[in-house]
Structure formats: structure tokens, C-alpha cells
mmCIF file of C-alpha atoms and ligand atoms in Angstrom:
data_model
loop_
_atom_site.group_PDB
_atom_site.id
_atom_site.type_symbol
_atom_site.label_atom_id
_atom_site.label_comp_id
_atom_site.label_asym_id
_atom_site.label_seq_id
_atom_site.Cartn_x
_atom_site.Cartn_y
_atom_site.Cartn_z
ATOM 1 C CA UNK A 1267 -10.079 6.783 13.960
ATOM 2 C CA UNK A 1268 -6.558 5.411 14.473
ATOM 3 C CA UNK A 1269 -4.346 7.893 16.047
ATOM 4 C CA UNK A 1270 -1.365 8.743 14.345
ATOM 5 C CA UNK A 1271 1.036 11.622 14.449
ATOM 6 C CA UNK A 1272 0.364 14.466 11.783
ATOM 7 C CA UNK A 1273 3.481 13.487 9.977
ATOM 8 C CA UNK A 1274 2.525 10.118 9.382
ATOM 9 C CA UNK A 1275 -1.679 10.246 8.946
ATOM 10 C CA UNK A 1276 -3.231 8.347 6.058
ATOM 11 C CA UNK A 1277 -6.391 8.903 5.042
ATOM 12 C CA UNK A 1278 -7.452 6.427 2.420
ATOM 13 C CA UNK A 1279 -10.851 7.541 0.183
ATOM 14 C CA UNK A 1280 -11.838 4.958 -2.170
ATOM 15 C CA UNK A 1281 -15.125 4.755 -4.572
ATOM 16 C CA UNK A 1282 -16.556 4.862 -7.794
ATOM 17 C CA UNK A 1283 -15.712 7.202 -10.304
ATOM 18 C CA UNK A 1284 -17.374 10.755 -9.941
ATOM 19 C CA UNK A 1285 -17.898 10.334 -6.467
ATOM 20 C CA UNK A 1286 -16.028 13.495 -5.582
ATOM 21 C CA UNK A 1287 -13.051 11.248 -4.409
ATOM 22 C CA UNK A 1288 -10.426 13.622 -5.980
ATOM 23 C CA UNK A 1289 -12.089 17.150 -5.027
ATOM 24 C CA UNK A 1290 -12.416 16.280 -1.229
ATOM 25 C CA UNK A 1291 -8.863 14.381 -1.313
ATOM 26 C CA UNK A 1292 -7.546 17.651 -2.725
ATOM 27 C CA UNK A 1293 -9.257 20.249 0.240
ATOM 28 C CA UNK A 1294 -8.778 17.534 2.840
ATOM 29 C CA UNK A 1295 -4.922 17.323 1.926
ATOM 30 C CA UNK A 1296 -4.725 21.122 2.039
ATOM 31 C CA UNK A 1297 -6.381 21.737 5.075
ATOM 32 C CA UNK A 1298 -4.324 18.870 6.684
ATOM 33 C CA UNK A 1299 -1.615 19.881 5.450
ATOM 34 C CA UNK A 1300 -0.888 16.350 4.170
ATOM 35 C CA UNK A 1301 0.487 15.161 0.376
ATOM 36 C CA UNK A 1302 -2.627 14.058 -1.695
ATOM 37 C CA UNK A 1303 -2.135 11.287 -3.896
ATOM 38 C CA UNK A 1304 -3.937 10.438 -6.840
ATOM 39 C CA UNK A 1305 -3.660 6.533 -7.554
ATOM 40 C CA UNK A 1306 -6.145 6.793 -10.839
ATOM 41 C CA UNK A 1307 -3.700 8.961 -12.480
ATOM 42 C CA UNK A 1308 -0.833 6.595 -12.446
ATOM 43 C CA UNK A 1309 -3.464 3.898 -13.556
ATOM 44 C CA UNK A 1310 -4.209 6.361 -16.559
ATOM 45 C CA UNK A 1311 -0.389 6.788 -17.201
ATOM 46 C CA UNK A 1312 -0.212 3.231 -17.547
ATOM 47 C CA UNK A 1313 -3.156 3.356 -20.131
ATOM 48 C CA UNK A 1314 -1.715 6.003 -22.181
ATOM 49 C CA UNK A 1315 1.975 4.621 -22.199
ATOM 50 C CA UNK A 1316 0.871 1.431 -24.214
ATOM 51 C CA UNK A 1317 -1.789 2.974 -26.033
ATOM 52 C CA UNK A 1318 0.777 5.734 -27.062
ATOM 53 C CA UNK A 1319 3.637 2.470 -27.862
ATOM 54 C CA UNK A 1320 0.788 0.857 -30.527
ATOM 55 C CA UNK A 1321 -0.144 -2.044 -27.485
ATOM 56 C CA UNK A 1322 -2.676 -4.244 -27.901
ATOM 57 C CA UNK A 1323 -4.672 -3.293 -24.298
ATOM 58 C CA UNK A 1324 -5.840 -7.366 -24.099
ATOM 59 C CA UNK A 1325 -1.823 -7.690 -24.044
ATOM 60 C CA UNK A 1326 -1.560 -8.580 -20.566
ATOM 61 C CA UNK A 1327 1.956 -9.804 -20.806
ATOM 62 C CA UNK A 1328 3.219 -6.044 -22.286
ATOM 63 C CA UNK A 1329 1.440 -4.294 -20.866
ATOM 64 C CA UNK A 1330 2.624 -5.610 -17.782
ATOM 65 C CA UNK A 1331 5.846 -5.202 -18.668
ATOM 66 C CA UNK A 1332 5.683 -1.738 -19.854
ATOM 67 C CA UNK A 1333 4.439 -0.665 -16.499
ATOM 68 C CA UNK A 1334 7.691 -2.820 -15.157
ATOM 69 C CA UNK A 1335 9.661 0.168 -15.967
ATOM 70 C CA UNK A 1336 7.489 2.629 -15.862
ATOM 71 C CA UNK A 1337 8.479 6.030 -13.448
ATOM 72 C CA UNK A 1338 5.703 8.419 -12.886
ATOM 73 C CA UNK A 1339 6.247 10.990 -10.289
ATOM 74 C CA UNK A 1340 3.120 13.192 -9.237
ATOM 75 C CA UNK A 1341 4.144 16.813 -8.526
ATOM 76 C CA UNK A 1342 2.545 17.964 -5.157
ATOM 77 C CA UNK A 1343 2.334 21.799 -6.112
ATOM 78 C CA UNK A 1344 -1.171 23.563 -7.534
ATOM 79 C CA UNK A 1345 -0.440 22.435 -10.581
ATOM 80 C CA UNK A 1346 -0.800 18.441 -9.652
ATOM 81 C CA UNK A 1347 1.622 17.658 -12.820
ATOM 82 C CA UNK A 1348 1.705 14.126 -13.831
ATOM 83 C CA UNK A 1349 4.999 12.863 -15.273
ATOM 84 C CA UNK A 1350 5.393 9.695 -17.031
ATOM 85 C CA UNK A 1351 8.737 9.057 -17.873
ATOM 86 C CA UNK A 1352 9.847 12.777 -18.306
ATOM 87 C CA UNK A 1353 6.674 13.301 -20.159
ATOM 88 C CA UNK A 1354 3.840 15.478 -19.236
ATOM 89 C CA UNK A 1355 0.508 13.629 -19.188
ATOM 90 C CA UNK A 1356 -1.640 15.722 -17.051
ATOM 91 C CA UNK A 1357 -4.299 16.895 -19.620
ATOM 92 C CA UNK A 1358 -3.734 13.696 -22.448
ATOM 93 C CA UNK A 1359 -4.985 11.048 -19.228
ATOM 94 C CA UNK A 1360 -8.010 12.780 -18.420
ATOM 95 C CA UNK A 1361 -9.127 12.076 -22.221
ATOM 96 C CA UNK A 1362 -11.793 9.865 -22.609
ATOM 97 C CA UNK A 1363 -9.828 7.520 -24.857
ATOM 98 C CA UNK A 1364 -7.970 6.708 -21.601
ATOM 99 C CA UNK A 1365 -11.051 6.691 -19.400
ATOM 100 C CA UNK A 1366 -11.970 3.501 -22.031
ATOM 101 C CA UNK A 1367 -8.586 1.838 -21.539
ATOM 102 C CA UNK A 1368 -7.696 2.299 -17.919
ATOM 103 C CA UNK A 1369 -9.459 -0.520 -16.119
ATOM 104 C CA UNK A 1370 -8.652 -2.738 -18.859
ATOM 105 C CA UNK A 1371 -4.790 -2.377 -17.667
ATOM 106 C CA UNK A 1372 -5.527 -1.970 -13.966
ATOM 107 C CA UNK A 1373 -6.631 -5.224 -14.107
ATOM 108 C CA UNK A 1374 -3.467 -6.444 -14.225
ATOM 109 C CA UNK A 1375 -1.732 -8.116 -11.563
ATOM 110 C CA UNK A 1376 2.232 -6.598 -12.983
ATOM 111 C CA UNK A 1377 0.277 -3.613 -13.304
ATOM 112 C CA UNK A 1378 -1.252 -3.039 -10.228
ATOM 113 C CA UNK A 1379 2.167 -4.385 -8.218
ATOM 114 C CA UNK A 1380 4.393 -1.979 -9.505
ATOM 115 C CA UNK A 1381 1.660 1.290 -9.004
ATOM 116 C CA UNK A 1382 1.167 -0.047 -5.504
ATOM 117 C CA UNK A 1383 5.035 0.044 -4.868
ATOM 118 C CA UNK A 1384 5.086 3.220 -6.128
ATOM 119 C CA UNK A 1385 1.863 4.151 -4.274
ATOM 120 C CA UNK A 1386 3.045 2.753 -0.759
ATOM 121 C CA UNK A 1387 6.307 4.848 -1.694
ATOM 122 C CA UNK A 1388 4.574 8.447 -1.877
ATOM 123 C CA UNK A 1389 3.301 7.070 1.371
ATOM 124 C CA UNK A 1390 6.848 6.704 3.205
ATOM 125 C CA UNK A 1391 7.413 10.399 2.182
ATOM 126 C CA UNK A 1392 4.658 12.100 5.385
ATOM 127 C CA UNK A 1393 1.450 12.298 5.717
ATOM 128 C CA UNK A 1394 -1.373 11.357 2.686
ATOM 129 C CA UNK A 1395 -4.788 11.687 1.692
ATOM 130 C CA UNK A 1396 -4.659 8.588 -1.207
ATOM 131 C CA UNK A 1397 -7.879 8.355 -3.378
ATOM 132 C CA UNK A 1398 -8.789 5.222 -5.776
ATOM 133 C CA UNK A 1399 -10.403 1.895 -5.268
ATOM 134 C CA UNK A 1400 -8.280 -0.359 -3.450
ATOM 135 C CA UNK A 1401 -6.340 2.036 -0.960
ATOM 136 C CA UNK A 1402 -8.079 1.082 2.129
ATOM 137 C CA UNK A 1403 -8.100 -2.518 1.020
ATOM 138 C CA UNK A 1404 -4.539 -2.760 -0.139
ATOM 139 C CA UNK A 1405 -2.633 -0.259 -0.371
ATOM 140 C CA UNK A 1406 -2.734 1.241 3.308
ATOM 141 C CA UNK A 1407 -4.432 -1.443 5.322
ATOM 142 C CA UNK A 1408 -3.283 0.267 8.108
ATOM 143 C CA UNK A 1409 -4.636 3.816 7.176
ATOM 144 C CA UNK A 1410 -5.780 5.983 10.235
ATOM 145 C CA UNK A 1411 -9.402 6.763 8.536
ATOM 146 C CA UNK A 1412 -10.751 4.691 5.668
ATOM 147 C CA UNK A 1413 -13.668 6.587 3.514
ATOM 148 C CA UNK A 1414 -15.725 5.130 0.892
ATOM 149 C CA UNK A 1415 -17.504 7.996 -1.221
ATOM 150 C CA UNK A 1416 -20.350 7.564 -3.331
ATOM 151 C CA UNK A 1417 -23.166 8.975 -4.780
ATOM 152 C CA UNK A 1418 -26.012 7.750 -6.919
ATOM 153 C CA UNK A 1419 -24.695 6.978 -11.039
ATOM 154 C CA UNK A 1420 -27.090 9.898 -11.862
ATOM 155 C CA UNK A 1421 -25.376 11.972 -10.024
ATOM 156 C CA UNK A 1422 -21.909 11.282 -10.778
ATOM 157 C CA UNK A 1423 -22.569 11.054 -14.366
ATOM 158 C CA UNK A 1424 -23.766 14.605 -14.279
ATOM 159 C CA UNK A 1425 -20.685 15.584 -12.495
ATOM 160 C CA UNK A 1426 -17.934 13.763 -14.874
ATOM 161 C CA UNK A 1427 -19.900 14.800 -17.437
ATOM 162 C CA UNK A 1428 -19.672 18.814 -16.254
ATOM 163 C CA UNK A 1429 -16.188 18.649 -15.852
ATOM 164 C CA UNK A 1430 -15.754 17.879 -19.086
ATOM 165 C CA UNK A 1431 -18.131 20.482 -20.619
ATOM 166 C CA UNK A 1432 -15.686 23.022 -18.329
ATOM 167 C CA UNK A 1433 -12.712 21.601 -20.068
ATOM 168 C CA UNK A 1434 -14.000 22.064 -23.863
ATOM 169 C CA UNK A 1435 -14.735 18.672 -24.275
ATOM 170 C CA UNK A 1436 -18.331 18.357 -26.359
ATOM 171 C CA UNK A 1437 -19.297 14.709 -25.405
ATOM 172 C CA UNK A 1438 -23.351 14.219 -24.491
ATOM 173 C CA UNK A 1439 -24.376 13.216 -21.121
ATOM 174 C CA UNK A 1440 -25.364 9.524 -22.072
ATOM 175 C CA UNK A 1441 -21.869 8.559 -23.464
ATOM 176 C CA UNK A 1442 -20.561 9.696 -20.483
ATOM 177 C CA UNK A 1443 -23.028 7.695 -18.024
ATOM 178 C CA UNK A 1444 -22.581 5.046 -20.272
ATOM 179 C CA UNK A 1445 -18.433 4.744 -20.044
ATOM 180 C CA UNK A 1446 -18.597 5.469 -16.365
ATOM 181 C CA UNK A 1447 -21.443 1.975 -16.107
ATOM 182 C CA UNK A 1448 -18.752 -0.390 -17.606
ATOM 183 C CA UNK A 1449 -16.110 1.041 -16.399
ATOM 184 C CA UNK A 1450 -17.250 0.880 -12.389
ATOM 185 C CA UNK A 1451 -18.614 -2.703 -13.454
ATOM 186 C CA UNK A 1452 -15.012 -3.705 -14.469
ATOM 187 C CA UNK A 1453 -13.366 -2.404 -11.161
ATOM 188 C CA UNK A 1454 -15.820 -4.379 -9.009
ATOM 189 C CA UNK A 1455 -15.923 -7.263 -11.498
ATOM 190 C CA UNK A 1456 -12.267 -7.856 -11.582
ATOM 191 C CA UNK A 1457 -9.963 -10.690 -9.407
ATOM 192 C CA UNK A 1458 -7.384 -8.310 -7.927
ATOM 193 C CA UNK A 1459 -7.706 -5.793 -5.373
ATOM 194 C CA UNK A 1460 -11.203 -4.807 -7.200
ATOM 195 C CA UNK A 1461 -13.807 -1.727 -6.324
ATOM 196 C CA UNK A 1462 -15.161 -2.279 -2.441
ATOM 197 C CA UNK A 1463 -15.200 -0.447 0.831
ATOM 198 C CA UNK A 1464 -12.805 -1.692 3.460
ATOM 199 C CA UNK A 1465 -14.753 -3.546 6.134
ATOM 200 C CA UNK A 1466 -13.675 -0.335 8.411
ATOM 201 C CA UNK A 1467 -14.554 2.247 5.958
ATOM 202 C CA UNK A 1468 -16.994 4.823 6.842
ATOM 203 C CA UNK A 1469 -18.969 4.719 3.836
ATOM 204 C CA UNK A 1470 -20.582 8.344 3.190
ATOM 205 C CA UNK A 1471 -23.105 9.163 0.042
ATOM 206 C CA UNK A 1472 -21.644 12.582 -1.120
ATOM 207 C CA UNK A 1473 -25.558 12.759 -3.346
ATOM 208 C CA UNK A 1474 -26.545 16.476 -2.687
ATOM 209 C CA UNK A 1475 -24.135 17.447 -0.101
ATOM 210 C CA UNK A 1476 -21.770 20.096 -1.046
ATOM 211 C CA UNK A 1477 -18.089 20.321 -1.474
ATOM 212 C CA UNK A 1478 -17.176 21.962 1.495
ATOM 213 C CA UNK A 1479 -19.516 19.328 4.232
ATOM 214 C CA UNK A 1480 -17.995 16.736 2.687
ATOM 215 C CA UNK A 1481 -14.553 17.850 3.477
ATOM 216 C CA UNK A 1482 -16.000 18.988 6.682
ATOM 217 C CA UNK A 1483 -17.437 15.922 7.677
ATOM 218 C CA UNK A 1484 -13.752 13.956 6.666
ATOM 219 C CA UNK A 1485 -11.543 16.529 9.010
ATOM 220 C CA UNK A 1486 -13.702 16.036 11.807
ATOM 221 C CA UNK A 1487 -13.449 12.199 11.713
ATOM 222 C CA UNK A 1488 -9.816 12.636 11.507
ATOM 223 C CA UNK A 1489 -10.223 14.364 15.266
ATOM 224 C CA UNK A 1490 -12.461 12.063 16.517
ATOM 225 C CA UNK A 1491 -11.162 10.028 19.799
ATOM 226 C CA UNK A 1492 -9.925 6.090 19.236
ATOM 227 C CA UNK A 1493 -12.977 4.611 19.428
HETATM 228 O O1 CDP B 2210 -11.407 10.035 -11.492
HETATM 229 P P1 CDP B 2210 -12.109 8.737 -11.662
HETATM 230 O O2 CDP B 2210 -12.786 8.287 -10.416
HETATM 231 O O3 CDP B 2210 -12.947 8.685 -12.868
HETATM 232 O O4 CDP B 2210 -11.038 7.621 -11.957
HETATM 233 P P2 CDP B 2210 -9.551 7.561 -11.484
HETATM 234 O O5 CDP B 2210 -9.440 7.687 -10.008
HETATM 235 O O6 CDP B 2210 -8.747 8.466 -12.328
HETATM 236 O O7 CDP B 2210 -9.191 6.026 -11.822
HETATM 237 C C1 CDP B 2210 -9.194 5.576 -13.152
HETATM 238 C C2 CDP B 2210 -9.234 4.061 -13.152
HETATM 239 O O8 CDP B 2210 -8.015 3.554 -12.617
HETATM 240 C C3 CDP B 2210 -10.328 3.384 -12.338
HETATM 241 O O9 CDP B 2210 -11.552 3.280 -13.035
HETATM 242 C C4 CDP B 2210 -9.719 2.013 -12.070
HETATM 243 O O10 CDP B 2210 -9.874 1.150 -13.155
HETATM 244 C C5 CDP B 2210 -8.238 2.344 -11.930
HETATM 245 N N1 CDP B 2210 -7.812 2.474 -10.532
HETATM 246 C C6 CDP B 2210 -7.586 1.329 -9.813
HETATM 247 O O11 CDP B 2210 -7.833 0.228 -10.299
HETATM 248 N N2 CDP B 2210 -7.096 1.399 -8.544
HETATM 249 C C7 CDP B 2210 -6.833 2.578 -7.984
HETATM 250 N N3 CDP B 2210 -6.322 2.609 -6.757
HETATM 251 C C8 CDP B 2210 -7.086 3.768 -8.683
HETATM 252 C C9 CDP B 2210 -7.600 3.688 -9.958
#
């Protein structure tokens, strides 16, 4: 790993969705005592903004622009509130309405400038553990440790699908696998900045290993000598 004082560590953990990304940012962060920062929420933000403003989602050009002027400002306590424009989101962009819509806006070049500016910005305030898909490709090139989760589509649709049985949400398994398929296939599919690992990520299949190795297994790369 780069070396890098605590202040100003990144750790950038890209990958699929329901690879664990956001559970091992979160305990990584914690233990590290560094700012996590979730990069799919403001992509979700986006979604819900111009689905909420009657949008078109094929309308590139305002949908673009909506995001222009977009503020969304992710609150760093337990709670992990998501703001967007004054407005709490936090529940409403976990819906899967917006899981649908997101990667049809993130597609988006005006899009995904003005979420990186405000990504590299969370950045400039300390230390960060920054999950999503193009963080150690883009957004922190120069990130100490670069991680690339996965885990086998089985497996993650069984976990996406879980957490939204533990939120209320009555939605059967196969819908979920399904959305998750097209969805992952339209982040590696796109032009910009789409789903891969950096060339130095250390790619690590989170299939059958628990919570707690995982974070484990990320802390102790952070201590590992400059190799
Ligand atoms: O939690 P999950 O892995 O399902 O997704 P997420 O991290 O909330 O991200 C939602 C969507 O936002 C992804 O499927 C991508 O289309 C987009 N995204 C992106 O393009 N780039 C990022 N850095 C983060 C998310």
C-alpha cells in the first residue's frame, strides 16, 4: 500500500452491487477512524431528483443539467443522512424504482462530472473509505489501497434481496437478481468511467467470508509495508 498519513488515507472499494462494498466501507471507516463515503447514493439522488421533477430518464441533456445544480451533502453521523437539496432522501433512494433508474443517469458524462467534484470534495475534508465503481479508476487515482469486492451474482442477489426483506419490502428473489443483472451490465457496458477494477486493485471475492474477515483482511492491507 501507499503510505499516507492517517489524516489524509484513501481507501477506494469499488464493485458490483451487493458485493458488501457499503458494509465493509462502513466498519473499515469506523475502525480507521476515517469519513466513509458513499458515491452510489449521490448517483441515486440524482435518479430520484428527475424522476421526482416528471424527467424523461433518456433526457440526457436535463438530466444533466438538473444534476448541474444539484447539492447533496452526506451526513457522517450513525444515521448516514442523505440530503438532496434540503431534502431527506435516505430511505426514498434505496427504493427499487431508483435502483431501475440510477445507471441510466450515471451514465452521463454532466452527471458523473459534477458527483465526482463533489466526490473528490468529501475527499479534501481527511481521511476516506469511498465505495462505488469508478473510485479507484477516477475518482482517487492516487488512493493509498484500491479494493475491488465481489462475490458470485448468486450470492449478492441473496444479499440485496435480504436487505430488503429486513426493510419491509415484499419483492421475490428473482426480480431482484434480475434488476441487479442489467443493472451491473449497464455499469460495465457504459463509455465513461464504467464498472472495472483499477489495474492496482487488490481484487478480493467476499463469497462466504464473513463481515468481520473482510474488514479484517482490508485494515491489515492498510498496514502493510510499501511494497
Ligand atoms: O449499493 P449498490 O451496490 O446496489 O449500488 P450503489 O453503490 O448505491 O450505486 C448505485 C448505482 O450508481 C450503480 O449501479 C451505478 O450505476 C452508479 N454508480 C456509479 O456509476 N459510480 C459510482 N461511483 C457509484 C455508483
Amino acid at each position: 500500500m501507499k503510505q499516507a498519513q492517517q489524516m489524509s488515507l484513501q481507501i477506494a472499494i469499488d464493485g458490483p452491487a451487493g458485493a458488501g462494498k457499503s458494509t465493509v466501507a462502513k466498519l473499515v471507516a469506523k475502525q480507521l477512524n476515517l469519513f466513509y463515503v458513499d458515491t452510489g447514493a449521490m448517483y441515486r439522488a440524482i435518479a430520484y431528483k428527475a424522476l421526482k421533477n416528471g424527467i424523461l430518464l433518456e433526457d440526457e441533456l436535463s438530466v444533466s443539467q438538473i444534476a448541474k445544480t444539484t447539492e447533496i451533502i452526506l451526513d457522517h453521523s450513525e444515521e448516514r443522512v442523505v440530503w438532496c437539496d434540503g431534502e431527506n432522501v435516505t430511505l426514498a433512494i434505496r427504493k427499487p424504482e431508483i435502483s431501475r433508474a440510477v445507471s441510466i443517469v450515471a451514465a452521463y458524462v454532466g452527471v458523473r462530472e459534477r458527483l465526482v467534484e463533489l466526490q473528490r470534495r468529501e475527499a479534501t475534508r481527511g481521511g476516506v473509505v469511498m465505495d462505488g465503481r469508478d473510485i479507484g479508476t477516477h475518482v482517487l487515482p492516487e488512493a493509498n489501497l484500491k479494493i475491488f469486492l465481489t462475490a458470485t451474482p448468486t450470492e449478492r442477489a441473496r444479499r440485496r434481496w435480504m436487505e430488503l426483506v429486513k426493510a419491509g419490502k415484499n419483492i421475490p428473489l428473482e426480480e431482484v437478481a434480475h434488476d441487479m443483472k442489467q443493472r451491473d451490465r449497464q455499469d460495465i457496458e457504459r463509455k465513461v468511467s464504467p464498472l472495472e477494477p483499477a489495474q492496482d486493485a487488490v481484487i478480493l471475492d467476499t463469497t462466504g467470508y464473513s463481515v468481520e474477515g473482510m474488514v479484517a483482511k482490508i485494515v491489515a492491507l492498510t498496514q502493510e509495508d510499501e511494497k
